[in-house]
Amino acid sequence: MAAMRTLHTAPASFIVTPAPHLVSPTPTPRAGALPAKAPPAAAATIQSHARPPLSPRVGRRRPCARAASSGAGAVVASVEDAKRDVLIALSQIIDPDFGTDIVSCGFIKDLEISETLEEVSFRVELTTPACPVKDMFEEKANEVVAALPWVKKVNVTMSAQPAQPVYAGDLPEGLKKISNIIAVSSCKGGVGKSTVAVNLAYTLAGMGARVGIFDADVFGPSLPNMVSPVNRLLVVNPESKSILPTEYLGVKLVSFGFAGQGRAIMRGPMVSGVINQLLTTTDWGELDYLVIDMPPGTGDIHLTLCQVAPLTAAVIVTTPQKLAFIDVAKGVRMFSKLKVPCVAVVENMCYFDADEKRYYPFGKGSGTQVVQQFGIPNLFDLPIRPTLSSSGDTGIPEVVSDPQGDVAKIFQNLGVCVVQQCAKIRQQVSTAVSYDRSIRAIRVKVPDSDEEFFLHPATVRRNDRSAQSVDEWTGEQKVQYGDVPEDIEPEEIRPMGNYAVSITWPDGFSQIAPYDQLDMLERLVDVPLPATAAVASS
């Protein structure tokens, strides 16, 4: 007999009896290791695998690698056989960011085979047009498909997914077509944050992405001095009442400095309102990346930006001094609380080279200390260069004026880092929580974790902590245990930024389920009881 697990002692509305099909034939340890199921096929199904029974816990597991597909034969009898051979060949190409083949990633689209079974056409749809390995993908795709014995001609088209946020909530109209929003922050003035933001934006644009810059500093906007657009005033569309951004070298720009007001003198709440209006009423159009040049500090403006805009990630800018580290640490902690991952640290004014030696006039260690203390994966050192400083006064970013220089190469590496990290974050968020109908369980694999676990849908629905389910004043449970059917199934699960998912239930209720809450539910299921239900085969 298997051991069943239920929640620790709690009010009746929190105690859930696992359904019969969620009971394992053998006891499951705390680690809850389970055989991994095969990843879903993207354009067509290559193989089908029997699904193992699920433990009641419904436990954690580490994903296993998929078995390698067998090679294609020299002769194909039908178009379906030919498509299968092509997909097996393409599954040899592994995306270095996701660690999964491009077929399982869903990159292969519009696969067509000619009637003579000699010509193959397909499209590789990447997550971003700035993908740093897109040329490698195109080359390898041509190579592996052309190697099939029956293939005479290969036509590969490269494309990118349309811009859209990984967010299920109601977004302002202007933000609905922006894929990634990157905050460049330092929490300290004078460290070169605006220089990094502008040069990063133009680096991403040079990689083929559609990019915008939002200067969020109302008291001292820097963008008007760092770029040289022909039109230096924002225009309001008289029909839609939306703000039309100005442009310079293909990058869309919005700053309070372009609003005809110069620098503002106003109180905090007014500033937050101005920032909100500028950001949300601007018609940004389709953007792959919107770079936000954050103002110094960790006050109302920063919280407004983080709440209004679904930030994908943050880049932290610092200098070698210890004082800079103290302020930067506050910003990193702020982003951590708001569930915004910091993907890179840029240490500006780090060194200069002279007499064939490298000098560090302000000491070493601030950037390294941020990386080590907060576990941020990437560190980039910027030198002290007169050209980098003067570019903020000439209106031409350094990466534009000297695209082959040493500074441009550092920003190129930063741009590749940002693209790769954003792609990983979006992939993790989009697949973090899903519903497996074959075993009627909600699968959870939160970002930055190699483990996954399963929850009974009724458990998740009964443990909603919103005001619709729990009285905010008394704590009384409005939704009782019996109000939720045991066989309830979610109709839709969509990401809510980096911290939660929105689950739509058959009764029309939309539940916001934070990852932390789902993880807490799984960890509470830890008390073994005698088994009372039979195991249902998958």
Coordinates of C-alpha atoms in Angstrom, one line a residue:
M1 CA 0.0 0.0 0.0
A2 CA 1.2 3.5 -0.8
A3 CA 1.5 6.3 1.8
M4 CA -0.9 9.2 1.3
R5 CA 0.1 12.7 2.3
T6 CA -2.1 15.6 3.4
L7 CA -1.6 19.0 4.9
H8 CA -0.4 19.7 8.4
T9 CA -3.0 20.6 11.0
A10 CA -5.0 23.5 9.7
P11 CA -8.6 24.8 9.4
A12 CA -10.9 22.4 7.5
S13 CA -11.0 24.6 4.4
F14 CA -7.3 24.0 4.0
I15 CA -7.3 20.2 4.3
V16 CA -7.5 18.4 1.0
T17 CA -7.9 14.7 0.4
P18 CA -5.8 13.7 -2.6
A19 CA -7.8 12.2 -5.5
P20 CA -7.4 8.5 -6.2
H21 CA -5.3 9.1 -9.3
L22 CA -2.8 11.1 -7.3
V23 CA -1.8 8.2 -5.1
S24 CA 1.5 6.4 -5.9
P25 CA 1.9 2.6 -5.6
T26 CA 5.1 3.0 -3.6
P27 CA 5.9 5.5 -0.8
T28 CA 7.5 8.7 -2.0
P29 CA 10.4 10.2 0.0
R30 CA 10.6 13.9 0.9
A31 CA 12.8 14.6 -2.1
G32 CA 9.9 13.1 -4.2
A33 CA 12.0 12.0 -7.2
L34 CA 9.9 11.0 -10.2
P35 CA 10.7 9.9 -13.7
A36 CA 10.5 12.9 -16.0
K37 CA 7.9 12.9 -18.8
A38 CA 8.9 13.7 -22.3
P39 CA 8.9 17.4 -23.3
P40 CA 6.0 18.4 -25.6
A41 CA 6.8 18.3 -29.3
A42 CA 6.7 21.7 -31.1
A43 CA 5.6 21.3 -34.7
A44 CA 4.8 17.6 -34.7
T45 CA 5.0 14.7 -32.3
I46 CA 8.1 12.6 -32.7
Q47 CA 7.5 9.9 -30.1
S48 CA 4.9 9.2 -27.4
H49 CA 5.9 8.0 -24.0
A50 CA 3.8 6.3 -21.3
R51 CA 3.3 8.6 -18.3
P52 CA 4.3 7.3 -14.9
P53 CA 1.8 7.4 -12.0
L54 CA 1.9 10.5 -9.8
S55 CA 2.6 10.5 -6.1
P56 CA 0.1 12.1 -3.7
R57 CA 2.5 14.6 -2.4
V58 CA 2.4 15.4 -5.3
G59 CA 6.3 15.4 -5.0
R60 CA 9.3 17.2 -6.4
R61 CA 11.5 15.9 -9.1
R62 CA 14.5 16.8 -11.2
P63 CA 14.0 16.7 -15.0
C64 CA 15.8 14.0 -16.9
A65 CA 17.2 14.4 -20.4
R66 CA 15.2 13.1 -23.3
A67 CA 16.5 10.1 -25.1
A68 CA 18.2 10.8 -28.4
S69 CA 16.1 10.2 -31.5
S70 CA 17.1 7.6 -34.0
G71 CA 18.6 8.6 -37.3
A72 CA 16.5 9.0 -40.4
G73 CA 16.3 6.3 -43.0
A74 CA 17.5 6.7 -46.6
V75 CA 14.0 6.4 -48.1
V76 CA 10.7 8.1 -47.0
A77 CA 7.4 6.7 -48.0
S78 CA 5.2 9.8 -47.2
V79 CA 5.2 13.4 -46.4
E80 CA 4.5 12.6 -42.7
D81 CA 7.5 10.3 -42.6
A82 CA 9.6 13.1 -44.2
K83 CA 8.4 15.6 -41.6
R84 CA 9.3 13.2 -38.8
D85 CA 12.8 12.8 -40.3
V86 CA 13.3 16.5 -40.5
L87 CA 12.1 17.1 -37.0
I88 CA 14.4 14.4 -35.7
A89 CA 17.3 16.0 -37.5
L90 CA 16.5 19.4 -36.2
S91 CA 16.2 18.1 -32.6
Q92 CA 20.0 17.7 -32.7
I93 CA 20.3 21.5 -32.5
I94 CA 20.4 22.6 -28.8
D95 CA 19.5 26.2 -27.7
P96 CA 22.4 27.1 -25.4
D97 CA 20.2 29.4 -23.3
F98 CA 17.4 26.9 -22.7
G99 CA 19.5 23.7 -22.8
T100 CA 16.7 22.1 -25.0
D101 CA 16.5 21.3 -28.7
I102 CA 14.9 23.9 -30.9
V103 CA 12.0 21.5 -31.8
S104 CA 11.0 21.1 -28.2
C105 CA 11.4 24.8 -27.7
G106 CA 8.7 25.3 -30.4
F107 CA 11.0 27.2 -32.8
I108 CA 10.2 25.2 -35.9
K109 CA 7.2 26.7 -37.8
D110 CA 5.6 26.2 -41.2
L111 CA 7.3 22.9 -42.0
E112 CA 6.5 22.0 -45.7
I113 CA 7.7 19.0 -47.8
S114 CA 7.4 19.1 -51.6
E115 CA 5.3 16.4 -53.4
T116 CA 8.4 14.9 -54.8
L117 CA 9.8 14.5 -51.2
E118 CA 13.0 16.3 -52.2
E119 CA 12.6 19.9 -51.0
V120 CA 12.2 21.0 -47.4
S121 CA 11.0 24.5 -46.3
F122 CA 10.5 25.7 -42.7
R123 CA 10.8 28.8 -40.5
V124 CA 12.9 29.1 -37.3
E125 CA 11.0 31.5 -35.0
L126 CA 13.3 32.8 -32.3
T127 CA 12.2 34.5 -29.1
T128 CA 14.0 37.8 -30.1
P129 CA 15.4 39.3 -33.3
A130 CA 18.5 40.1 -31.2
C131 CA 19.3 36.4 -30.6
P132 CA 23.1 36.2 -30.6
V133 CA 23.2 32.7 -32.0
K134 CA 20.6 33.2 -34.8
D135 CA 23.3 32.8 -37.5
M136 CA 24.5 29.5 -35.9
F137 CA 20.9 28.2 -35.8
E138 CA 20.4 29.0 -39.5
E139 CA 23.7 27.4 -40.5
K140 CA 23.1 24.2 -38.4
A141 CA 19.5 23.9 -39.5
N142 CA 20.6 23.9 -43.2
E143 CA 23.4 21.5 -42.4
V144 CA 21.4 18.8 -40.5
V145 CA 18.5 18.8 -42.9
A146 CA 20.6 18.8 -46.0
A147 CA 22.4 15.7 -44.6
L148 CA 19.2 13.6 -44.9
P149 CA 19.7 11.3 -47.9
W150 CA 16.5 12.1 -49.7
V151 CA 16.8 15.9 -49.3
K152 CA 17.9 17.8 -52.5
K153 CA 17.1 21.4 -51.4
V154 CA 16.6 23.2 -48.0
N155 CA 14.8 26.6 -47.6
V156 CA 15.3 28.1 -44.1
T157 CA 13.7 31.4 -43.0
M158 CA 14.6 33.1 -39.8
S159 CA 12.1 35.2 -37.8
A160 CA 11.2 36.3 -34.3
Q161 CA 8.2 36.0 -32.1
P162 CA 5.9 39.1 -32.1
A163 CA 6.5 41.5 -29.2
Q164 CA 4.3 40.7 -26.3
P165 CA 4.7 40.8 -22.5
V166 CA 4.7 37.6 -20.4
Y167 CA 1.9 39.0 -18.2
A168 CA -1.7 38.1 -17.7
G169 CA -2.9 41.2 -15.9
D170 CA -4.4 44.3 -17.4
L171 CA -1.6 46.4 -18.8
P172 CA -1.8 50.1 -20.0
E173 CA -2.4 50.2 -23.7
G174 CA 1.1 51.5 -24.4
L175 CA 2.8 48.6 -22.7
K176 CA 0.9 45.8 -24.3
K177 CA 3.3 45.3 -27.2
I178 CA 6.6 45.4 -25.3
S179 CA 8.3 42.0 -24.8
N180 CA 11.0 43.0 -22.2
I181 CA 11.4 45.9 -19.9
I182 CA 14.9 46.4 -18.5
A183 CA 15.6 48.6 -15.5
V184 CA 19.1 50.2 -15.4
S185 CA 19.6 51.2 -11.8
S186 CA 22.2 52.4 -9.4
C187 CA 20.3 54.0 -6.5
K188 CA 23.2 56.5 -6.4
G189 CA 23.7 59.6 -8.6
G190 CA 26.8 60.2 -10.7
V191 CA 28.0 56.7 -11.3
G192 CA 27.2 56.7 -15.1
K193 CA 23.8 54.9 -15.0
S194 CA 22.4 57.0 -17.9
T195 CA 25.5 56.3 -19.9
V196 CA 25.1 52.6 -19.4
A197 CA 21.3 52.7 -20.2
V198 CA 21.7 54.7 -23.4
N199 CA 24.7 52.6 -24.7
L200 CA 23.0 49.4 -23.8
A201 CA 19.8 50.5 -25.7
Y202 CA 21.8 51.3 -28.9
T203 CA 23.7 48.1 -28.6
L204 CA 20.5 46.1 -28.5
A205 CA 19.2 48.1 -31.5
G206 CA 22.4 47.3 -33.3
M207 CA 21.8 43.6 -32.7
G208 CA 18.5 43.9 -34.6
A209 CA 16.0 44.5 -31.8
R210 CA 13.3 47.2 -31.7
V211 CA 14.2 49.3 -28.7
G212 CA 12.9 52.3 -26.7
I213 CA 14.5 54.3 -23.8
F214 CA 12.4 55.8 -21.0
D215 CA 14.2 58.5 -18.9
A216 CA 12.5 58.2 -15.6
D217 CA 14.4 61.1 -13.9
V218 CA 12.1 64.1 -13.7
F219 CA 14.4 66.2 -11.5
G220 CA 17.4 65.9 -13.8
P221 CA 16.7 64.2 -17.1
S222 CA 19.9 63.1 -18.9
L223 CA 18.5 61.7 -22.2
P224 CA 18.2 65.1 -24.1
N225 CA 22.0 65.6 -23.6
M226 CA 23.0 62.1 -24.6
V227 CA 21.1 61.8 -27.9
S228 CA 20.4 64.2 -30.8
P229 CA 16.9 63.6 -32.2
V230 CA 15.8 66.1 -34.9
N231 CA 12.4 66.5 -33.1
R232 CA 13.2 67.4 -29.5
L233 CA 9.6 67.7 -28.3
L234 CA 7.1 65.0 -27.5
V235 CA 3.8 65.2 -29.5
V236 CA 0.4 64.2 -28.3
N237 CA -1.9 62.4 -30.8
P238 CA -5.1 64.5 -30.8
E239 CA -7.4 61.5 -31.4
S240 CA -6.0 58.9 -29.0
K241 CA -4.5 61.4 -26.6
S242 CA -1.4 59.2 -26.4
I243 CA 2.2 60.5 -26.4
L244 CA 4.2 59.9 -29.5
P245 CA 7.9 59.3 -28.7
T246 CA 10.6 61.0 -30.5
E247 CA 13.3 58.9 -32.3
Y248 CA 17.1 59.0 -32.8
L249 CA 18.8 56.4 -35.0
G250 CA 15.8 54.1 -34.9
V251 CA 15.4 54.0 -31.0
K252 CA 12.3 55.5 -29.5
L253 CA 12.8 58.1 -26.8
V254 CA 10.7 59.5 -24.0
S255 CA 12.0 61.9 -21.3
F256 CA 10.5 64.7 -19.3
G257 CA 13.3 66.8 -20.8
F258 CA 11.5 66.4 -24.2
A259 CA 8.2 67.6 -22.7
G260 CA 9.2 71.3 -22.9
Q261 CA 9.5 71.6 -19.1
G262 CA 13.2 71.1 -18.6
R263 CA 13.8 70.1 -15.0
A264 CA 10.9 69.9 -12.6
I265 CA 10.4 71.3 -9.1
M266 CA 7.6 69.3 -7.5
R267 CA 6.7 67.0 -4.7
G268 CA 7.0 63.2 -4.7
P269 CA 3.4 62.3 -5.4
M270 CA 3.3 64.7 -8.3
V271 CA 6.5 63.1 -9.7
S272 CA 5.1 59.6 -9.5
G273 CA 2.0 60.8 -11.4
V274 CA 4.2 62.4 -14.1
I275 CA 6.3 59.2 -14.5
N276 CA 3.2 57.1 -14.6
Q277 CA 1.6 59.3 -17.3
L278 CA 4.7 59.5 -19.4
L279 CA 5.3 55.7 -19.3
T280 CA 1.8 54.4 -19.7
T281 CA 0.2 56.9 -22.1
T282 CA 3.1 56.7 -24.6
D283 CA 2.4 54.8 -27.8
W284 CA 5.5 52.8 -27.8
G285 CA 4.3 50.4 -30.5
E286 CA 6.0 47.0 -30.8
L287 CA 9.2 46.9 -28.9
D288 CA 11.5 44.0 -28.1
Y289 CA 13.2 45.9 -25.3
L290 CA 12.3 49.0 -23.4
V291 CA 15.3 50.3 -21.3
I292 CA 14.3 52.4 -18.3
D293 CA 16.9 54.8 -17.0
M294 CA 15.9 54.7 -13.3
P295 CA 16.4 57.8 -11.1
P296 CA 18.7 57.6 -8.0
G297 CA 17.2 56.3 -4.8
T298 CA 14.7 53.7 -3.8
G299 CA 11.6 55.8 -3.2
D300 CA 8.1 56.3 -4.5
I301 CA 9.2 56.7 -8.1
H302 CA 10.9 53.4 -8.1
L303 CA 8.0 51.6 -6.5
T304 CA 5.6 53.2 -9.0
L305 CA 7.8 52.0 -11.9
C306 CA 8.1 48.5 -10.6
Q307 CA 4.3 48.3 -10.0
V308 CA 3.1 49.9 -13.2
A309 CA 5.6 48.2 -15.6
P310 CA 6.1 44.4 -15.6
L311 CA 9.9 44.6 -15.3
T312 CA 11.7 41.6 -16.9
A313 CA 15.1 42.2 -15.3
A314 CA 17.4 44.8 -13.9
V315 CA 21.0 45.8 -14.7
I316 CA 22.9 47.3 -11.7
V317 CA 25.5 50.1 -12.2
T318 CA 28.1 50.8 -9.6
T319 CA 31.6 52.3 -9.2
P320 CA 34.6 50.9 -7.2
Q321 CA 34.0 53.0 -4.1
K322 CA 32.6 51.3 -1.0
L323 CA 30.0 54.1 -0.6
A324 CA 28.6 53.1 -4.0
F325 CA 28.2 49.5 -2.9
I326 CA 26.2 50.6 0.1
D327 CA 23.6 52.4 -2.0
V328 CA 23.6 49.8 -4.7
A329 CA 22.9 47.0 -2.2
K330 CA 19.7 48.8 -1.2
G331 CA 18.6 48.8 -4.8
V332 CA 19.4 45.1 -5.3
R333 CA 17.3 44.3 -2.1
M334 CA 14.5 46.4 -3.5
F335 CA 14.4 44.5 -6.8
S336 CA 14.6 41.2 -4.9
K337 CA 11.5 42.0 -2.8
L338 CA 9.7 43.0 -6.0
K339 CA 10.7 39.7 -7.6
V340 CA 12.7 41.5 -10.4
P341 CA 15.9 39.4 -11.1
C342 CA 19.2 41.4 -11.4
V343 CA 21.0 39.8 -14.3
A344 CA 24.2 41.9 -14.5
V345 CA 26.4 44.4 -12.7
V346 CA 28.3 47.1 -14.5
E347 CA 31.3 48.6 -12.6
N348 CA 31.9 52.0 -14.2
M349 CA 35.1 54.0 -14.0
C350 CA 36.9 50.9 -13.0
Y351 CA 40.4 51.4 -14.5
F352 CA 42.6 53.0 -17.1
D353 CA 45.6 51.8 -19.0
A354 CA 48.8 53.8 -19.3
D355 CA 52.5 53.0 -19.7
E356 CA 51.5 49.4 -20.6
K357 CA 50.0 49.0 -17.1
R358 CA 46.4 48.9 -15.8
Y359 CA 45.6 51.3 -12.9
Y360 CA 42.7 51.2 -10.5
P361 CA 42.5 54.8 -9.1
F362 CA 39.4 54.2 -7.0
G363 CA 40.3 50.7 -5.8
K364 CA 38.7 47.4 -6.6
G365 CA 35.9 45.2 -5.4
S366 CA 32.6 47.1 -5.4
G367 CA 31.2 45.2 -8.4
T368 CA 32.7 41.9 -7.3
Q369 CA 31.2 42.4 -3.9
V370 CA 27.7 42.9 -5.4
V371 CA 28.1 39.8 -7.6
Q372 CA 29.3 37.6 -4.7
Q373 CA 26.9 38.9 -2.0
F374 CA 23.8 38.8 -4.1
G375 CA 24.6 36.0 -6.5
I376 CA 24.2 38.1 -9.7
P377 CA 25.7 36.0 -12.5
N378 CA 27.6 38.6 -14.7
L379 CA 30.0 41.4 -14.0
F380 CA 31.2 43.9 -16.6
D381 CA 34.1 46.5 -16.1
L382 CA 34.0 49.8 -17.9
P383 CA 37.3 51.8 -18.2
I384 CA 37.8 55.5 -17.5
R385 CA 37.7 56.9 -21.0
P386 CA 37.4 60.6 -22.0
T387 CA 35.4 59.5 -25.1
L388 CA 32.9 57.6 -23.0
S389 CA 32.4 60.7 -20.8
S390 CA 32.2 63.1 -23.7
S391 CA 29.7 61.1 -25.6
G392 CA 27.1 62.1 -22.9
D393 CA 27.7 65.7 -24.0
T394 CA 27.9 65.4 -27.8
G395 CA 24.6 63.6 -28.2
I396 CA 26.1 60.6 -29.9
P397 CA 26.4 57.4 -27.8
E398 CA 29.9 55.8 -27.7
V399 CA 28.7 52.5 -29.3
V400 CA 27.4 54.6 -32.2
S401 CA 30.4 56.9 -32.7
D402 CA 33.0 54.0 -32.3
P403 CA 31.2 50.7 -32.9
Q404 CA 34.5 48.8 -33.2
G405 CA 36.1 50.2 -30.1
D406 CA 36.9 48.5 -26.8
V407 CA 34.0 50.1 -25.0
A408 CA 31.6 49.1 -27.7
K409 CA 32.8 45.5 -27.3
I410 CA 32.1 45.6 -23.6
F411 CA 28.6 46.8 -24.3
Q412 CA 28.2 44.1 -27.0
N413 CA 29.0 41.5 -24.3
L414 CA 26.5 43.2 -22.0
G415 CA 23.9 43.2 -24.7
V416 CA 24.3 39.5 -25.4
C417 CA 24.1 38.8 -21.6
V418 CA 20.8 40.8 -21.3
V419 CA 19.3 39.1 -24.4
Q420 CA 20.2 35.6 -23.1
Q421 CA 19.1 36.3 -19.5
C422 CA 15.8 37.8 -20.6
A423 CA 15.1 34.8 -22.9
K424 CA 15.8 32.4 -20.0
I425 CA 13.5 34.4 -17.6
R426 CA 10.7 34.5 -20.1
Q427 CA 11.0 30.8 -20.8
Q428 CA 11.1 30.0 -17.1
V429 CA 8.1 32.2 -16.4
S430 CA 6.0 31.0 -19.3
T431 CA 6.5 27.3 -18.3
A432 CA 6.6 27.8 -14.5
V433 CA 3.0 26.6 -13.8
S434 CA 0.9 24.5 -16.2
Y435 CA -1.9 22.0 -16.0
D436 CA -1.4 18.4 -17.0
R437 CA -4.8 17.1 -18.0
S438 CA -3.6 13.5 -18.4
I439 CA -2.9 13.3 -14.6
R440 CA -5.2 16.2 -13.6
A441 CA -2.5 18.0 -11.6
I442 CA -1.0 21.5 -11.7
R443 CA 2.7 21.2 -12.5
V444 CA 4.9 23.8 -10.8
K445 CA 8.6 24.5 -11.6
V446 CA 9.4 28.0 -10.3
P447 CA 12.2 30.0 -11.9
D448 CA 15.8 29.5 -10.6
S449 CA 14.9 26.0 -9.4
D450 CA 15.7 22.6 -11.0
E451 CA 13.0 20.9 -9.0
E452 CA 9.3 20.6 -9.9
F453 CA 6.3 19.4 -8.0
F454 CA 2.6 18.8 -8.5
L455 CA -0.5 20.1 -6.8
H456 CA -4.1 19.0 -6.8
P457 CA -6.2 21.7 -8.5
A458 CA -8.8 21.7 -5.7
T459 CA -6.0 22.3 -3.2
V460 CA -4.9 25.4 -5.0
R461 CA -8.4 26.7 -5.4
R462 CA -9.4 26.2 -1.8
N463 CA -6.2 27.9 -0.5
D464 CA -6.8 31.2 -2.4
R465 CA -6.0 34.1 0.0
S466 CA -7.6 37.0 -1.8
A467 CA -10.4 39.1 -0.4
Q468 CA -12.9 37.1 -2.5
S469 CA -12.1 34.0 -0.5
V470 CA -11.0 35.3 2.9
D471 CA -12.5 38.2 4.9
E472 CA -9.8 40.8 5.2
W473 CA -10.9 42.0 8.6
T474 CA -11.8 38.8 10.4
G475 CA -9.7 36.2 8.5
E476 CA -12.9 34.1 8.1
Q477 CA -12.8 31.7 5.2
K478 CA -15.6 32.7 2.7
V479 CA -15.0 29.8 0.4
Q480 CA -15.5 26.6 2.3
Y481 CA -14.0 23.2 1.6
G482 CA -17.2 21.8 0.2
D483 CA -17.7 24.8 -2.1
V484 CA -14.9 23.6 -4.4
P485 CA -15.6 20.3 -6.3
E486 CA -12.9 17.7 -5.9
D487 CA -12.7 17.3 -9.7
I488 CA -12.3 21.0 -10.5
E489 CA -9.9 21.8 -13.3
P490 CA -8.4 25.2 -14.3
E491 CA -9.5 26.6 -17.6
E492 CA -6.4 28.8 -18.2
I493 CA -3.1 29.5 -16.4
R494 CA -1.1 32.6 -17.4
P495 CA 2.0 34.2 -16.0
M496 CA 1.8 37.4 -13.9
G497 CA 5.3 38.7 -14.4
N498 CA 8.1 37.0 -12.4
Y499 CA 6.2 36.3 -9.2
A500 CA 2.8 34.6 -9.8
V501 CA 0.3 33.1 -12.2
S502 CA -3.3 34.0 -12.9
I503 CA -5.6 30.9 -12.8
T504 CA -9.1 31.1 -14.4
W505 CA -11.6 28.5 -13.0
P506 CA -14.8 27.2 -14.5
D507 CA -16.9 29.5 -12.2
G508 CA -15.3 32.5 -13.7
F509 CA -13.1 33.2 -10.7
S510 CA -9.6 34.5 -11.6
Q511 CA -7.1 33.5 -8.9
I512 CA -3.7 35.2 -8.4
A513 CA -1.3 32.4 -7.2
P514 CA 2.2 33.6 -6.2
Y515 CA 5.0 31.1 -6.6
D516 CA 5.8 31.4 -2.9
Q517 CA 2.3 30.4 -2.0
L518 CA 2.3 27.4 -4.3
D519 CA 5.7 26.3 -2.9
M520 CA 4.3 26.7 0.6
L521 CA 1.3 24.5 -0.2
E522 CA 3.6 21.8 -1.6
R523 CA 5.9 21.9 1.5
L524 CA 2.9 21.5 3.8
V525 CA 2.0 18.2 2.2
D526 CA 4.4 16.2 4.4
V527 CA 2.3 14.0 6.7
P528 CA 2.2 10.3 5.7
L529 CA -1.2 8.6 6.3
P530 CA -2.4 5.1 5.4
A531 CA -3.5 4.8 1.8
T532 CA -7.2 4.7 1.2
A533 CA -7.5 4.9 -2.6
A534 CA -6.4 2.8 -5.5
V535 CA -3.9 3.9 -8.0
A536 CA -5.2 5.1 -11.4
S537 CA -3.0 4.2 -14.3
S538 CA -2.0 7.1 -16.5

